[in-house]
Coordinates of C-alpha atoms in Angstrom, one line a residue:
Chain A
X1 CA 7.2 20.6 -12.3
X2 CA 3.8 19.1 -13.4
X3 CA 2.7 16.5 -10.8
X4 CA 2.7 13.5 -13.0
X5 CA 6.5 14.2 -13.1
X6 CA 6.9 15.1 -9.9
X7 CA 5.5 11.8 -8.6
X8 CA 7.5 9.8 -11.4
X9 CA 10.8 11.4 -10.1
X10 CA 10.0 10.2 -6.3
X11 CA 9.4 6.9 -7.7
X12 CA 12.2 6.6 -9.7
X13 CA 14.4 7.8 -7.1
X14 CA 12.5 5.7 -4.4
X15 CA 12.9 2.3 -6.3
X16 CA 16.8 3.1 -7.1
X17 CA 17.6 3.3 -3.8
X18 CA 15.8 0.4 -2.4
X19 CA 17.1 -1.8 -5.7
X20 CA 20.3 -0.8 -4.7
X21 CA 20.5 -1.4 -1.3
X22 CA 18.3 -4.8 -1.3
X23 CA 19.5 -6.5 -4.0
X24 CA 22.2 -4.3 -6.0
X25 CA 23.7 -7.1 -8.2
X26 CA 21.4 -10.2 -7.9
X27 CA 18.4 -9.6 -10.1
X28 CA 20.5 -7.9 -13.1
X29 CA 22.7 -10.8 -13.0
X30 CA 20.1 -13.5 -13.1
X31 CA 18.2 -11.8 -16.0
X32 CA 21.5 -11.5 -17.9
X33 CA 22.7 -15.0 -17.4
X34 CA 19.0 -16.2 -17.9
X35 CA 19.1 -14.8 -21.3
X36 CA 22.3 -15.7 -22.0
X37 CA 21.6 -19.2 -21.8
X38 CA 18.4 -18.8 -23.7
X39 CA 20.6 -17.9 -26.8
X40 CA 23.1 -20.6 -26.0
X41 CA 20.1 -23.2 -25.8
X42 CA 19.1 -22.7 -29.7
X43 CA 22.4 -21.6 -30.8
X44 CA 23.7 -25.0 -29.6
X45 CA 20.8 -26.9 -31.1
X46 CA 21.7 -24.8 -34.4
X47 CA 24.8 -26.1 -34.7
X48 CA 25.2 -29.4 -32.8
X49 CA 21.7 -31.0 -33.6
X50 CA 20.5 -29.5 -37.0
X51 CA 24.4 -28.6 -38.2
X52 CA 23.8 -25.3 -39.3
X53 CA 20.6 -26.6 -41.6
X54 CA 17.5 -24.2 -41.3
X55 CA 14.1 -25.1 -43.3
X56 CA 13.2 -23.6 -46.3
X57 CA 10.0 -22.1 -44.4
X58 CA 12.0 -20.7 -41.8
X59 CA 14.0 -18.9 -44.4
X60 CA 10.4 -17.9 -46.5
X61 CA 9.0 -16.7 -43.1
X62 CA 11.8 -14.8 -41.7
X63 CA 13.1 -13.6 -44.8
X64 CA 16.6 -14.5 -43.7
X65 CA 19.3 -17.4 -43.5
X66 CA 20.8 -16.2 -40.3
X67 CA 19.1 -18.0 -37.7
X68 CA 21.8 -16.9 -35.5
X69 CA 21.1 -13.1 -35.9
X70 CA 17.4 -13.9 -36.0
X71 CA 17.4 -15.4 -32.3
X72 CA 19.9 -12.8 -30.7
X73 CA 17.7 -10.0 -31.8
X74 CA 14.6 -11.8 -30.2
X75 CA 16.2 -12.5 -27.3
X76 CA 17.3 -9.4 -26.8
X77 CA 14.3 -7.9 -27.3
X78 CA 12.8 -10.3 -24.7
X79 CA 15.1 -9.1 -22.1
X80 CA 13.6 -5.6 -22.4
X81 CA 9.9 -7.2 -22.1
X82 CA 11.0 -9.1 -19.2
X83 CA 12.6 -6.5 -17.3
X84 CA 9.8 -3.9 -17.9
X85 CA 7.1 -6.4 -17.0
X86 CA 9.1 -7.6 -14.0
X87 CA 9.4 -3.7 -12.7
X88 CA 6.2 -2.0 -13.9
X89 CA 4.1 -4.9 -13.9
X90 CA 5.0 -6.0 -10.6
X91 CA 5.0 -2.6 -9.1
X92 CA 1.7 -2.5 -7.4
X93 CA 1.5 -5.8 -6.2
X94 CA 4.9 -5.3 -4.3
X95 CA 3.5 -2.1 -2.5
X96 CA 0.4 -4.2 -1.4
X97 CA 2.4 -7.2 0.0
X98 CA 4.7 -5.0 1.7
X99 CA 2.2 -2.9 3.0
X100 CA 2.7 0.3 1.6
X101 CA 0.5 1.2 -0.9
X102 CA -2.2 2.7 1.4
X103 CA 0.0 5.9 1.6
X104 CA 0.2 6.1 -2.1
X105 CA -3.4 5.8 -2.6
X106 CA -4.1 8.1 0.5
X107 CA -2.2 10.8 -1.5
X108 CA -3.3 12.9 -4.6
X109 CA 0.1 11.8 -6.6
X110 CA -0.3 10.9 -10.3
X111 CA -1.3 7.1 -10.7
X112 CA 0.5 7.4 -14.2
X113 CA 3.3 8.9 -12.7
X114 CA 3.7 6.1 -10.5
X115 CA 3.9 3.6 -13.3
X116 CA 6.2 6.0 -15.0
X117 CA 8.6 6.3 -12.2
X118 CA 8.9 2.7 -12.1
X119 CA 9.3 2.5 -15.9
X120 CA 12.2 5.1 -15.6
X121 CA 14.1 3.0 -13.1
X122 CA 14.6 0.3 -15.0
X123 CA 15.0 1.7 -18.2
X124 CA 18.6 2.1 -18.1
X125 CA 19.3 -1.3 -16.2
X126 CA 17.1 -3.0 -19.2
X127 CA 19.3 -1.2 -21.8
X128 CA 22.3 -2.5 -20.2
X129 CA 21.1 -6.0 -19.9
X130 CA 19.9 -5.4 -23.5
X131 CA 23.5 -4.3 -24.7
X132 CA 25.4 -7.3 -22.8
X133 CA 22.8 -10.0 -24.6
X134 CA 23.5 -8.3 -27.7
X135 CA 27.3 -8.4 -27.0
X136 CA 27.2 -12.1 -26.2
X137 CA 25.2 -13.0 -29.3
X138 CA 27.8 -11.0 -31.4
X139 CA 30.5 -12.9 -29.8
X140 CA 28.5 -15.9 -30.8
X141 CA 28.6 -15.1 -34.4
X142 CA 25.6 -13.2 -34.9
X143 CA 26.0 -10.1 -37.5
X144 CA 25.0 -7.0 -36.9
X145 CA 26.2 -4.3 -39.0
X146 CA 28.0 -1.0 -37.1
X147 CA 25.8 1.1 -39.5
X148 CA 22.6 -0.2 -37.8
X149 CA 23.1 0.9 -34.3
X150 CA 21.0 4.2 -34.5
X151 CA 18.3 2.2 -35.8
X152 CA 18.6 -0.4 -33.3
X153 CA 18.7 2.3 -30.3
X154 CA 15.3 3.9 -31.7
X155 CA 13.7 0.5 -31.9
X156 CA 14.8 -0.1 -28.4
X157 CA 13.2 2.8 -27.3
X158 CA 10.0 2.1 -29.0
X159 CA 9.8 -1.3 -27.8
X160 CA 10.5 -0.7 -24.4
X161 CA 7.5 1.7 -24.5
X162 CA 5.5 -1.0 -26.0
X163 CA 6.4 -3.2 -23.0
X164 CA 5.4 -0.5 -20.7
X165 CA 1.9 -0.4 -22.3
X166 CA 1.3 -3.7 -21.8
X167 CA 2.8 -3.7 -18.1
X168 CA 0.2 -1.4 -17.2
X169 CA -2.4 -4.1 -18.2
X170 CA -0.3 -7.0 -16.5
X171 CA -0.4 -4.7 -13.4
X172 CA -4.1 -4.1 -13.3
X173 CA -4.6 -8.1 -13.9
X174 CA -2.1 -8.8 -11.1
X175 CA -3.8 -6.3 -8.8
X176 CA -7.4 -7.6 -9.7
X177 CA -6.2 -11.3 -9.4
X178 CA -3.8 -10.8 -6.2
X179 CA -1.5 -13.1 -8.1
X180 CA 2.0 -12.6 -9.3
X181 CA 3.2 -15.8 -10.8
X182 CA 0.7 -17.4 -12.7
X183 CA 0.0 -14.0 -14.6
X184 CA 3.3 -13.0 -14.7
X185 CA 4.7 -16.4 -16.4
X186 CA 1.9 -17.0 -18.6
X187 CA 2.7 -13.8 -20.3
X188 CA 6.6 -14.2 -20.3
X189 CA 5.2 -17.7 -22.1
X190 CA 3.0 -15.8 -24.4
X191 CA 5.9 -13.4 -25.4
X192 CA 8.2 -16.3 -26.0
X193 CA 5.9 -18.4 -27.9
X194 CA 3.6 -16.3 -30.0
X195 CA 5.4 -12.9 -30.3
X196 CA 8.1 -14.5 -33.1
X197 CA 10.8 -14.2 -30.5
X198 CA 12.5 -17.7 -31.3
X199 CA 10.5 -18.6 -34.7
X200 CA 8.7 -16.6 -37.1
X201 CA 4.8 -16.0 -36.1
X202 CA 3.9 -17.5 -39.5
X203 CA 5.3 -21.1 -38.1
X204 CA 2.4 -21.1 -35.7
X205 CA -1.2 -22.5 -36.3
X206 CA -3.4 -19.9 -38.1
X207 CA -5.3 -19.6 -34.7
X208 CA -2.5 -18.8 -32.6
X209 CA -1.5 -16.2 -35.5
X210 CA -4.6 -14.3 -34.9
X211 CA -3.8 -14.4 -31.1
X212 CA -0.4 -13.2 -31.8
X213 CA -1.5 -10.2 -33.7
X214 CA -3.1 -9.4 -30.4
X215 CA 0.4 -8.6 -29.0
X216 CA 1.8 -5.0 -29.5
X217 CA 5.5 -6.7 -29.4
X218 CA 4.7 -9.2 -32.3
X219 CA 4.5 -6.4 -35.0
X220 CA 7.0 -4.4 -33.1
X221 CA 9.6 -7.3 -33.3
X222 CA 8.7 -8.0 -36.5
X223 CA 9.4 -4.2 -37.7
X224 CA 12.8 -4.6 -36.0
X225 CA 14.0 -7.9 -37.8
X226 CA 12.8 -6.3 -41.0
X227 CA 15.0 -3.1 -40.7
X228 CA 18.2 -5.2 -39.1
X229 CA 18.3 -8.3 -41.1
X230 CA 16.4 -7.5 -44.4
X231 CA 17.9 -3.9 -45.0
X232 CA 14.1 -2.0 -44.8
X233 CA 13.6 1.3 -43.7
X234 CA 11.5 2.4 -41.0
X235 CA 9.1 4.0 -43.5
X236 CA 8.8 0.6 -45.2
X237 CA 7.7 -0.8 -41.6
X238 CA 5.2 2.1 -41.2
X239 CA 2.3 -0.1 -41.1
X240 CA 3.7 -2.4 -38.6
X241 CA 4.9 0.5 -36.4
X242 CA 1.7 2.2 -36.4
X243 CA -0.3 -0.9 -35.6
X244 CA 1.8 -1.4 -32.8
X245 CA 1.4 1.8 -31.7
X246 CA -2.2 1.4 -31.5
X247 CA -2.6 -1.9 -29.6
X248 CA -0.2 -0.6 -27.1
X249 CA -2.3 2.5 -26.6
X250 CA -5.1 0.1 -26.1
X251 CA -3.5 -2.1 -23.7
X252 CA -2.3 1.3 -21.7
X253 CA -6.0 2.4 -22.0
X254 CA -7.6 -0.4 -20.7
X255 CA -5.1 -1.2 -17.8
X256 CA -5.0 2.6 -16.5
X257 CA -8.8 2.6 -16.7
X258 CA -9.3 -0.7 -14.6
X259 CA -6.6 0.5 -12.2
X260 CA -8.3 3.5 -12.0
X261 CA -11.9 1.6 -11.3
X262 CA -10.3 -1.0 -8.9
X263 CA -7.9 1.5 -6.7
X264 CA -10.9 2.1 -4.0
X265 CA -12.0 -2.1 -4.2
X266 CA -8.2 -2.4 -3.6
X267 CA -8.3 -1.0 -0.5
X268 CA -11.8 -2.4 0.7
X269 CA -10.5 -6.1 -0.3
X270 CA -7.1 -5.6 2.1
X271 CA -9.2 -4.4 5.1
X272 CA -12.1 -7.0 4.7
Chain B
X1 CA -15.1 21.7 8.5
X2 CA -15.3 17.8 7.6
X3 CA -18.9 17.2 7.7
X4 CA -20.0 13.3 7.1
X5 CA -23.7 12.8 6.8
X6 CA -25.6 9.5 6.4
X7 CA -22.5 7.3 5.9
X8 CA -23.2 3.6 4.9
X9 CA -20.7 1.2 4.0
X10 CA -21.5 -2.2 2.7
X11 CA -18.9 -4.6 1.8
X12 CA -19.2 -7.1 -0.6
X13 CA -17.0 -10.4 0.4
X14 CA -16.9 -13.5 -2.1
X15 CA -16.2 -16.6 -0.1
X16 CA -15.2 -20.1 -1.2
X17 CA -15.1 -23.0 0.5
X18 CA -12.9 -24.7 -1.9
X19 CA -11.3 -23.8 -5.2
X20 CA -13.5 -25.5 -7.1
X21 CA -16.6 -24.1 -5.6
X22 CA -19.0 -21.1 -7.1
X23 CA -18.2 -17.9 -5.1
X24 CA -20.8 -17.3 -2.4
X25 CA -21.5 -13.4 -2.1
X26 CA -21.8 -12.1 1.4
X27 CA -22.9 -8.6 2.3
X28 CA -21.3 -7.2 5.5
X29 CA -22.7 -3.7 6.7
X30 CA -19.6 -2.3 8.1
X31 CA -20.7 1.0 8.9
X32 CA -24.7 2.0 9.4
X33 CA -25.8 5.5 8.8
X34 CA -22.8 7.5 10.5
X35 CA -22.8 11.3 10.8
X36 CA -20.2 13.5 12.2
X37 CA -18.5 16.6 12.0
X38 CA -15.0 17.6 12.4
X39 CA -14.2 21.2 13.2
X40 CA -10.8 23.3 12.7
X41 CA -9.2 23.6 16.0
X42 CA -11.0 20.6 17.9
X43 CA -10.4 16.7 18.4
X44 CA -12.8 14.6 18.0
X45 CA -12.7 11.2 19.2
X46 CA -13.8 7.9 17.6
X47 CA -14.2 5.0 20.2
X48 CA -15.1 1.3 20.2
X49 CA -14.2 -2.0 20.2
X50 CA -12.4 -4.0 17.9
X51 CA -14.8 -4.3 14.6
X52 CA -16.7 -1.9 15.7
X53 CA -16.3 0.4 12.2
X54 CA -13.8 2.8 13.2
X55 CA -11.0 1.9 10.7
X56 CA -13.7 1.5 7.9
X57 CA -15.5 4.9 9.0
X58 CA -11.9 7.0 9.1
X59 CA -10.9 5.2 5.8
X60 CA -14.2 6.7 4.3
X61 CA -13.2 10.0 5.7
X62 CA -9.9 9.9 4.5
X63 CA -11.3 8.9 0.7
X64 CA -9.3 5.8 0.5
X65 CA -12.6 3.9 0.2
X66 CA -15.9 5.1 -1.0
X67 CA -19.0 5.0 0.9
X68 CA -21.8 2.9 -0.1
X69 CA -24.1 5.8 0.5
X70 CA -23.9 9.2 2.4
X71 CA -22.0 12.5 1.8
X72 CA -18.7 13.6 2.9
X73 CA -17.7 17.2 2.7
X74 CA -14.1 18.6 3.2
X75 CA -14.0 22.6 3.6
X76 CA -16.9 22.6 0.9
X77 CA -15.1 20.1 -1.3
X78 CA -17.3 16.8 -1.8
X79 CA -15.1 14.1 -1.3
X80 CA -17.0 11.6 -2.6
X81 CA -17.4 13.0 -6.4
X82 CA -13.5 14.8 -5.9
X83 CA -11.4 12.9 -3.6
X84 CA -8.1 13.9 -5.3
X85 CA -8.9 17.8 -4.1
X86 CA -9.8 16.6 -0.7
X87 CA -6.6 14.5 -0.5
X88 CA -4.5 17.3 -0.7
X89 CA -5.4 18.9 2.6
X90 CA -6.0 15.5 4.9
X91 CA -3.4 12.9 5.9
X92 CA -4.1 9.6 8.0
X93 CA -1.7 8.8 10.6
X94 CA -2.0 4.8 11.5
X95 CA -0.3 2.4 14.3
X96 CA 2.0 -0.2 13.3
X97 CA 5.4 -0.6 11.6
X98 CA 4.0 -0.8 8.2
X99 CA 3.1 1.6 5.5
X100 CA 6.8 3.1 5.2
X101 CA 9.9 1.7 3.6
X102 CA 12.3 -0.4 5.8
X103 CA 15.0 -0.1 3.2
X104 CA 14.9 3.8 3.3
X105 CA 15.9 6.1 5.8
X106 CA 13.5 8.3 7.6
X107 CA 14.4 11.3 5.4
X108 CA 14.3 9.6 2.2
X109 CA 10.8 8.2 3.1
X110 CA 9.7 11.6 3.8
X111 CA 11.2 13.1 0.7
X112 CA 9.4 10.3 -1.3
X113 CA 5.8 11.0 0.4
X114 CA 6.3 14.9 0.5
X115 CA 6.8 14.4 -3.4
X116 CA 3.8 12.7 -3.9
X117 CA 2.0 15.6 -2.2
X118 CA 3.3 18.2 -4.8
X119 CA 5.9 19.6 -2.4
X120 CA 8.9 21.3 -4.1
X121 CA 12.6 21.0 -3.0
X122 CA 12.7 24.1 -1.0
X123 CA 9.6 23.1 0.9
X124 CA 10.5 19.4 1.3
X125 CA 13.5 20.4 3.2
X126 CA 11.9 22.7 5.5
X127 CA 8.9 20.5 6.1
X128 CA 11.1 17.1 6.5
X129 CA 13.3 19.3 9.3
X130 CA 10.2 20.2 11.1
X131 CA 8.5 16.9 11.1
X132 CA 11.9 15.0 12.2
X133 CA 12.4 17.3 14.9
X134 CA 9.0 16.9 16.4
X135 CA 9.0 13.2 16.7
X136 CA 12.7 13.2 17.8
X137 CA 14.3 11.8 15.0
X138 CA 16.6 14.3 13.5
X139 CA 19.9 12.4 14.9
X140 CA 18.6 9.4 13.2
X141 CA 17.3 10.6 10.0
X142 CA 19.9 9.2 7.8
X143 CA 19.3 5.5 9.0
X144 CA 17.7 2.8 7.1
X145 CA 14.2 2.6 8.7
X146 CA 14.9 -1.5 9.0
X147 CA 17.2 -0.5 11.9
X148 CA 14.7 1.5 13.8
X149 CA 13.1 0.1 16.9
X150 CA 9.0 -0.2 16.8
X151 CA 8.9 3.1 18.6
X152 CA 11.0 4.9 16.1
X153 CA 9.1 3.6 13.4
X154 CA 5.5 4.4 14.6
X155 CA 7.4 8.1 15.3
X156 CA 8.3 8.4 11.7
X157 CA 4.7 7.5 10.9
X158 CA 3.6 10.3 12.8
X159 CA 6.0 12.6 10.8
X160 CA 5.0 11.4 7.5
X161 CA 1.5 11.8 8.6
X162 CA 2.4 15.6 8.9
X163 CA 4.6 16.1 5.7
X164 CA 2.0 17.9 3.8
X165 CA 0.7 20.0 6.6
X166 CA -2.5 19.0 6.5
X167 CA -5.6 20.8 7.5
X168 CA -7.2 17.5 8.9
X169 CA -5.2 14.9 10.2
X170 CA -7.0 11.2 10.9
X171 CA -5.0 9.6 13.7
X172 CA -5.6 5.6 14.0
X173 CA -4.5 4.7 17.2
X174 CA -1.3 6.8 16.6
X175 CA 0.3 5.9 19.8
X176 CA -0.1 2.0 19.3
X177 CA 3.6 0.5 20.3
X178 CA 5.6 4.0 21.5
X179 CA 6.8 4.4 25.0
X180 CA 5.0 6.6 27.5
X181 CA 7.2 9.4 27.4
X182 CA 6.9 9.8 23.7
X183 CA 3.0 9.1 24.1
X184 CA 3.0 11.9 26.4
X185 CA 4.8 14.3 23.9
X186 CA 3.1 13.3 21.0
X187 CA -0.4 14.1 23.0
X188 CA 0.9 17.3 23.8
X189 CA 1.9 17.5 20.1
X190 CA -1.7 16.8 18.9
X191 CA -3.1 19.0 21.5
X192 CA -0.6 22.1 20.2
X193 CA -1.2 21.9 16.6
X194 CA -4.9 21.4 17.0
X195 CA -5.0 24.7 18.7
X196 CA -2.0 26.8 17.6
X197 CA -2.6 25.7 13.8
X198 CA -6.0 25.3 13.8
X199 CA -5.9 21.7 12.6
X200 CA -9.4 19.4 12.8
X201 CA -8.0 16.1 14.4
X202 CA -9.9 12.5 14.3
X203 CA -8.8 10.2 16.9
X204 CA -9.3 6.5 17.3
X205 CA -7.6 5.0 20.0
X206 CA -7.9 2.0 22.4
X207 CA -6.4 4.2 25.4
X208 CA -9.4 5.7 27.1
X209 CA -7.4 7.7 29.1
X210 CA -6.3 9.4 26.0
X211 CA -9.2 10.1 24.7
X212 CA -10.3 11.4 27.7
X213 CA -7.1 14.0 27.9
X214 CA -7.7 14.9 24.4
X215 CA -10.9 15.0 22.6
X216 CA -13.3 18.2 22.6
X217 CA -15.9 15.6 21.4
X218 CA -16.4 12.0 21.2
X219 CA -18.3 9.5 19.2
X220 CA -19.2 6.3 20.4
X221 CA -19.2 3.5 17.5
X222 CA -20.6 0.1 17.9
X223 CA -21.6 -2.7 15.0
X224 CA -21.2 -0.1 12.8
X225 CA -23.0 2.4 14.3
X226 CA -22.9 5.8 16.7
X227 CA -24.4 4.6 19.8
X228 CA -23.3 7.6 22.1
X229 CA -22.0 11.4 21.5
X230 CA -21.0 14.1 23.7
X231 CA -17.8 15.7 25.5
X232 CA -16.0 13.3 27.8
X233 CA -17.8 15.0 30.6
X234 CA -21.2 14.6 29.2
X235 CA -20.5 10.7 28.6
X236 CA -19.2 10.2 32.0
X237 CA -22.6 11.9 33.4
X238 CA -25.0 10.4 31.4
X239 CA -23.3 7.0 32.1
X240 CA -22.3 6.4 35.2
X241 CA -24.4 3.7 36.6
X242 CA -20.6 2.0 37.0
X243 CA -18.4 2.5 40.0
X244 CA -14.6 3.1 39.2
X245 CA -12.7 2.3 42.3
X246 CA -8.8 2.7 43.4
X247 CA -7.6 0.8 46.1
X248 CA -4.0 1.2 47.8
X249 CA -3.0 -1.3 50.6
X250 CA -0.6 -1.2 53.2
X251 CA 0.7 -4.9 52.0
X252 CA 0.1 -7.4 49.5
X253 CA -2.2 -10.6 50.5
X254 CA -2.7 -13.0 48.0
X255 CA -5.9 -14.6 49.4
X256 CA -7.3 -10.9 50.0
X257 CA -6.8 -10.0 46.3
X258 CA -8.1 -13.3 45.2
X259 CA -11.4 -12.7 47.4
X260 CA -11.6 -9.4 46.2
X261 CA -11.5 -10.6 42.5
X262 CA -14.3 -13.3 43.1
X263 CA -16.7 -10.3 44.5
X264 CA -20.2 -10.5 42.3
X265 CA -20.8 -7.1 40.0
X266 CA -17.1 -6.5 39.2
X267 CA -16.9 -6.0 35.4
X268 CA -13.3 -5.1 35.3
X269 CA -10.3 -5.5 37.9
X270 CA -6.9 -4.7 37.5
X271 CA -4.6 -6.2 40.3
X272 CA -1.0 -4.9 40.8
X273 CA 0.4 -6.8 43.9
X274 CA 3.8 -4.6 43.5
X275 CA 2.1 -1.3 44.2
X276 CA -0.5 -3.4 46.5
X277 CA -3.1 -1.6 44.8
X278 CA -6.6 -2.8 43.0
X279 CA -8.2 -0.9 40.4
X280 CA -11.8 -2.0 39.5
X281 CA -15.0 -0.9 37.6
X282 CA -18.4 -2.6 39.0
X283 CA -22.0 -2.2 38.8
X284 CA -22.3 -1.9 42.5
X285 CA -20.6 0.1 45.3
X286 CA -18.1 -2.1 46.7
X287 CA -16.3 0.0 49.1
X288 CA -18.2 -1.5 52.2
X289 CA -17.2 -4.9 51.2
X290 CA -13.8 -4.3 50.4
X291 CA -13.1 -2.7 53.7
X292 CA -14.9 -5.7 55.7
X293 CA -12.6 -8.1 53.2
X294 CA -9.3 -6.2 54.3
X295 CA -9.9 -6.2 57.7
X296 CA -10.8 -9.8 57.8
X297 CA -7.1 -10.3 56.6
X298 CA -5.6 -7.4 58.7
X299 CA -4.8 -5.4 56.0
X300 CA -4.9 -1.7 56.4
X301 CA -6.5 0.7 53.4
X302 CA -4.1 3.4 52.7
X303 CA -6.1 5.1 50.3
X304 CA -9.4 5.1 48.4
X305 CA -10.4 6.9 45.1
X306 CA -13.4 6.9 43.4
X307 CA -13.7 8.5 39.8
X308 CA -15.9 8.9 37.3
X309 CA -14.2 7.0 34.3
X310 CA -14.8 7.4 30.7
X311 CA -13.8 3.8 30.8
X312 CA -16.5 3.0 32.8
X313 CA -18.9 5.1 31.1
X314 CA -17.7 3.7 27.7
X315 CA -18.5 0.2 29.0
X316 CA -21.7 0.9 29.8
X317 CA -22.4 2.4 26.8
X318 CA -21.2 -0.3 24.7
X319 CA -23.2 -2.6 27.1
X320 CA -26.2 -0.8 26.4
X321 CA -25.7 -0.6 22.8
X322 CA -25.0 -4.4 22.4
X323 CA -28.3 -5.0 24.5
X324 CA -30.1 -3.0 21.9
X325 CA -28.4 -4.5 18.8

């Protein structure tokens, strides 16, 4: 087996055992409950305050009048983003805090294999969280046609990889700044606010729309909704998907290169 | 052989008085012009007080941090340019309880760390069984580390450091926190693998007796510089202006012990009322004065031992080093 996969496998197993022993249900339950509430809150506003009326501008930009399905799809993707960023983004800073980073950096193990291992470990869990949130959304009235399930599966894998690329950059920022909460919560806020999770990006001021295009999740989420709500095909959205892929690769490359650059400084900063 | 030449390490430290102040950059020279050789089959000691630069040196040699200047060659591999090649044949064992995963068992920890070195499943199994048996953890291999005692955690650190069967092992205070029996076994093991398995070992320790017993060659480091080097015997001969004396009395007399402790020119003294003994390092030969004092207090001396102590030599070396600094 190639070193990158050997490292990834070892990290996956290690993280799985630690997660199962440390907090078998709590983190999973917390994220699912949080996401369910994040659906319920706008849905209740939609039903009881706006009386199921949506503005024309929303219909125009979202290409749908079905706000409920729109928000359920957005929040379902958001839970994948949160799960991936929490696991992959925080993996290195957690090793630093627990004092276990030295032995990893001492070894010749593949660094990208380490991140991949963290990603794989949380993948199934985030899929389960995604499915649960989607099911709750359907129960509340979201309309997801059964024939769209294969395309949803494809998109979920794609968006999970997009989030992985973002997580590498976030991990490096966390390691560099030695901060978890400000970095992580700023990214969560950016994803919620400018990536089109709750409302179309076009509703934002122009300057924020430009910034939103720097996030690979924005175009991926737009393509996802186009395919599920707008009855478009993958081919119709190839530009959005290609753009998202390119930005993701840029995130990955910058994050990984800077991590390798900081690697030795990291140990120095711990010892000084 | 590991050959380090003219190693220097300057840390850049950013200091901020308050969050709103601009960072002030300070430079701290942790290691200055250190050169050393670590041959296979030999144990090399690196001795010095806290903050002398031992850990920085060991971190540079183990490729964890880059030197500011100088070269490190590990079996002809340029470890500064190609650290990943060198990492495969070295490992570092540190003292203390961190650096291992407390939620995992010893076996799971070793499986993880072994995989990081690219060991296959069959190799891992063999190696894990071997390493666990060496540190006497086979019976407790499947218990989560959080339930281990301090000594057991330290023994697991040692097993982890041996998992990739390294050609060179860096031991950073390896016996810190483990009991005397285990420490003795470990010292014997270090001696055995060094000779039988032809491994090169660099040892840093605060236990001078440990260095005296194990090391073929010793570097003494102070303020980031090597202030002396040689075999333990060389160092003792070079710096024996101090006297190391051991007295055992037939009884414990507090006043006598207090008076001895007040004598001039004592550098270090250890009083043991239970064993009625005193061990001291002094600048002058105090035998006459102590015999006089003991007769004043009508306390007989059962035994007097003088020895060339590496500790006494080391203190002398460091004293000379500090006076030149």
